[in-house]
């Protein structure tokens, strides 16, 4: 496993942030930079975890801001502040669970 830092790169005014909230920087333990995006996205709330549509096999993981290269970049985390050994997981940062936004208020 390796450590990766996901860093927001889009301006606060970028319209892509309308689709998903900015989570700030997150450090994850993962197999690769692509896997790091998946690990971070899996930490977010998913439609399949709550009583909301679409809930019939449609995951929101693929639409996470962490998976969008226009919003986040992935860099190797070289600092010794976090252990490399362990499971695939978010090791630093706060991943919000209010990423699912209602279309009607």
PDB file of C-alpha atoms in Angstrom:
ATOM      1  CA  UNK A   1       0.000   0.000   0.000  1.00  0.00           C
ATOM      2  CA  UNK A   2       0.976   3.618  -0.512  1.00  0.00           C
ATOM      3  CA  UNK A   3      -0.252   6.924   0.846  1.00  0.00           C
ATOM      4  CA  UNK A   4      -1.851   9.509  -1.434  1.00  0.00           C
ATOM      5  CA  UNK A   5      -3.118  13.029  -0.838  1.00  0.00           C
ATOM      6  CA  UNK A   6      -6.167  14.177  -2.777  1.00  0.00           C
ATOM      7  CA  UNK A   7      -6.001  17.925  -3.241  1.00  0.00           C
ATOM      8  CA  UNK A   8      -8.748  20.160  -4.677  1.00  0.00           C
ATOM      9  CA  UNK A   9      -7.443  21.988  -7.765  1.00  0.00           C
ATOM     10  CA  UNK A  10     -10.542  23.712  -9.137  1.00  0.00           C
ATOM     11  CA  UNK A  11     -11.368  27.285  -8.216  1.00  0.00           C
ATOM     12  CA  UNK A  12     -14.146  27.778  -5.683  1.00  0.00           C
ATOM     13  CA  UNK A  13     -16.218  29.328  -8.472  1.00  0.00           C
ATOM     14  CA  UNK A  14     -15.855  26.301 -10.771  1.00  0.00           C
ATOM     15  CA  UNK A  15     -19.325  25.064 -11.708  1.00  0.00           C
ATOM     16  CA  UNK A  16     -18.208  21.451 -11.235  1.00  0.00           C
ATOM     17  CA  UNK A  17     -18.491  22.083  -7.486  1.00  0.00           C
ATOM     18  CA  UNK A  18     -22.260  22.438  -8.047  1.00  0.00           C
ATOM     19  CA  UNK A  19     -22.345  18.681  -8.623  1.00  0.00           C
ATOM     20  CA  UNK A  20     -20.425  17.656  -5.501  1.00  0.00           C
ATOM     21  CA  UNK A  21     -19.129  19.414  -2.379  1.00  0.00           C
ATOM     22  CA  UNK A  22     -15.480  20.324  -1.874  1.00  0.00           C
ATOM     23  CA  UNK A  23     -14.162  17.973   0.814  1.00  0.00           C
ATOM     24  CA  UNK A  24     -10.795  19.689   1.232  1.00  0.00           C
ATOM     25  CA  UNK A  25      -7.580  17.681   1.337  1.00  0.00           C
ATOM     26  CA  UNK A  26      -7.795  14.001   2.205  1.00  0.00           C
ATOM     27  CA  UNK A  27      -5.015  11.450   2.733  1.00  0.00           C
ATOM     28  CA  UNK A  28      -5.777   7.828   1.898  1.00  0.00           C
ATOM     29  CA  UNK A  29      -3.984   4.504   1.973  1.00  0.00           C
ATOM     30  CA  UNK A  30      -4.477   2.761  -1.375  1.00  0.00           C
ATOM     31  CA  UNK A  31      -2.857   0.570  -4.026  1.00  0.00           C
ATOM     32  CA  UNK A  32      -2.526   3.288  -6.695  1.00  0.00           C
ATOM     33  CA  UNK A  33      -3.524   6.867  -7.442  1.00  0.00           C
ATOM     34  CA  UNK A  34      -6.669   5.606  -9.186  1.00  0.00           C
ATOM     35  CA  UNK A  35      -7.476   3.406  -6.230  1.00  0.00           C
ATOM     36  CA  UNK A  36      -6.950   6.433  -3.958  1.00  0.00           C
ATOM     37  CA  UNK A  37      -9.831   8.187  -5.733  1.00  0.00           C
ATOM     38  CA  UNK A  38     -12.025   5.123  -5.202  1.00  0.00           C
ATOM     39  CA  UNK A  39     -11.111   4.827  -1.506  1.00  0.00           C
ATOM     40  CA  UNK A  40     -11.998   8.488  -0.899  1.00  0.00           C
ATOM     41  CA  UNK A  41     -15.244   8.197  -2.877  1.00  0.00           C
ATOM     42  CA  UNK A  42     -16.255   5.082  -0.939  1.00  0.00           C
ATOM     43  CA  UNK A  43     -15.964   7.046   2.309  1.00  0.00           C
ATOM     44  CA  UNK A  44     -18.777   9.362   1.188  1.00  0.00           C
ATOM     45  CA  UNK A  45     -22.436   8.619   1.775  1.00  0.00           C
ATOM     46  CA  UNK A  46     -23.932   6.554  -1.038  1.00  0.00           C
ATOM     47  CA  UNK A  47     -27.537   6.264  -2.196  1.00  0.00           C
ATOM     48  CA  UNK A  48     -27.346   2.569  -1.426  1.00  0.00           C
ATOM     49  CA  UNK A  49     -26.774   3.360   2.274  1.00  0.00           C
ATOM     50  CA  UNK A  50     -29.911   5.456   2.767  1.00  0.00           C
ATOM     51  CA  UNK A  51     -33.576   5.301   1.874  1.00  0.00           C
ATOM     52  CA  UNK A  52     -33.342   7.492  -1.217  1.00  0.00           C
ATOM     53  CA  UNK A  53     -33.528   7.047  -4.964  1.00  0.00           C
ATOM     54  CA  UNK A  54     -31.775   5.803  -6.927  1.00  0.00           C
ATOM     55  CA  UNK A  55     -31.413   2.863  -4.595  1.00  0.00           C
ATOM     56  CA  UNK A  56     -31.899  -0.046  -6.936  1.00  0.00           C
ATOM     57  CA  UNK A  57     -28.292  -0.892  -7.643  1.00  0.00           C
ATOM     58  CA  UNK A  58     -27.230   2.607  -8.664  1.00  0.00           C
ATOM     59  CA  UNK A  59     -24.256   3.817  -6.668  1.00  0.00           C
ATOM     60  CA  UNK A  60     -23.202   7.445  -6.396  1.00  0.00           C
ATOM     61  CA  UNK A  61     -19.559   6.480  -5.918  1.00  0.00           C
ATOM     62  CA  UNK A  62     -18.727   7.052  -9.592  1.00  0.00           C
ATOM     63  CA  UNK A  63     -20.028  10.636  -9.430  1.00  0.00           C
ATOM     64  CA  UNK A  64     -17.917  11.661  -6.445  1.00  0.00           C
ATOM     65  CA  UNK A  65     -15.836  14.845  -6.680  1.00  0.00           C
ATOM     66  CA  UNK A  66     -12.832  12.721  -5.723  1.00  0.00           C
ATOM     67  CA  UNK A  67     -13.182  10.860  -9.032  1.00  0.00           C
ATOM     68  CA  UNK A  68     -13.240  14.081 -11.074  1.00  0.00           C
ATOM     69  CA  UNK A  69      -9.765  15.060 -12.340  1.00  0.00           C
ATOM     70  CA  UNK A  70     -10.978  18.629 -12.915  1.00  0.00           C
ATOM     71  CA  UNK A  71     -11.759  18.961  -9.208  1.00  0.00           C
ATOM     72  CA  UNK A  72      -9.079  16.877  -7.471  1.00  0.00           C
ATOM     73  CA  UNK A  73      -5.509  15.868  -8.182  1.00  0.00           C
ATOM     74  CA  UNK A  74      -3.758  12.943  -6.511  1.00  0.00           C
ATOM     75  CA  UNK A  75      -0.182  13.247  -5.266  1.00  0.00           C
ATOM     76  CA  UNK A  76       2.100  10.808  -3.470  1.00  0.00           C
ATOM     77  CA  UNK A  77       2.153  11.460   0.263  1.00  0.00           C
ATOM     78  CA  UNK A  78       5.775  11.185   1.323  1.00  0.00           C
ATOM     79  CA  UNK A  79       5.483  12.454   4.885  1.00  0.00           C
ATOM     80  CA  UNK A  80       6.018   9.884   7.631  1.00  0.00           C
ATOM     81  CA  UNK A  81       3.040  11.203   9.618  1.00  0.00           C
ATOM     82  CA  UNK A  82       0.834   8.254   8.663  1.00  0.00           C
ATOM     83  CA  UNK A  83       1.566   4.507   8.657  1.00  0.00           C
ATOM     84  CA  UNK A  84       1.859   2.915   5.221  1.00  0.00           C
ATOM     85  CA  UNK A  85       0.851  -0.475   6.564  1.00  0.00           C
ATOM     86  CA  UNK A  86      -2.838  -1.103   7.035  1.00  0.00           C
ATOM     87  CA  UNK A  87      -6.081  -1.393   5.147  1.00  0.00           C
ATOM     88  CA  UNK A  88      -7.365   0.734   2.265  1.00  0.00           C
ATOM     89  CA  UNK A  89      -8.922   3.708   4.021  1.00  0.00           C
ATOM     90  CA  UNK A  90      -8.992   7.439   4.608  1.00  0.00           C
ATOM     91  CA  UNK A  91      -6.239   8.147   7.133  1.00  0.00           C
ATOM     92  CA  UNK A  92      -6.535  11.943   7.397  1.00  0.00           C
ATOM     93  CA  UNK A  93      -9.080  14.591   6.549  1.00  0.00           C
ATOM     94  CA  UNK A  94     -12.808  14.719   6.999  1.00  0.00           C
ATOM     95  CA  UNK A  95     -15.002  13.165   4.348  1.00  0.00           C
ATOM     96  CA  UNK A  96     -18.451  14.674   4.680  1.00  0.00           C
ATOM     97  CA  UNK A  97     -21.567  12.552   4.418  1.00  0.00           C
ATOM     98  CA  UNK A  98     -23.836  15.346   3.165  1.00  0.00           C
ATOM     99  CA  UNK A  99     -22.718  14.828  -0.419  1.00  0.00           C
ATOM    100  CA  UNK A 100     -26.197  13.741  -1.511  1.00  0.00           C
ATOM    101  CA  UNK A 101     -28.148  16.891  -2.180  1.00  0.00           C
ATOM    102  CA  UNK A 102     -31.920  16.954  -2.591  1.00  0.00           C
ATOM    103  CA  UNK A 103     -33.233  18.220  -5.886  1.00  0.00           C
ATOM    104  CA  UNK A 104     -36.232  19.764  -4.143  1.00  0.00           C
ATOM    105  CA  UNK A 105     -36.135  21.824  -0.977  1.00  0.00           C
TER     106      UNK A 105
END
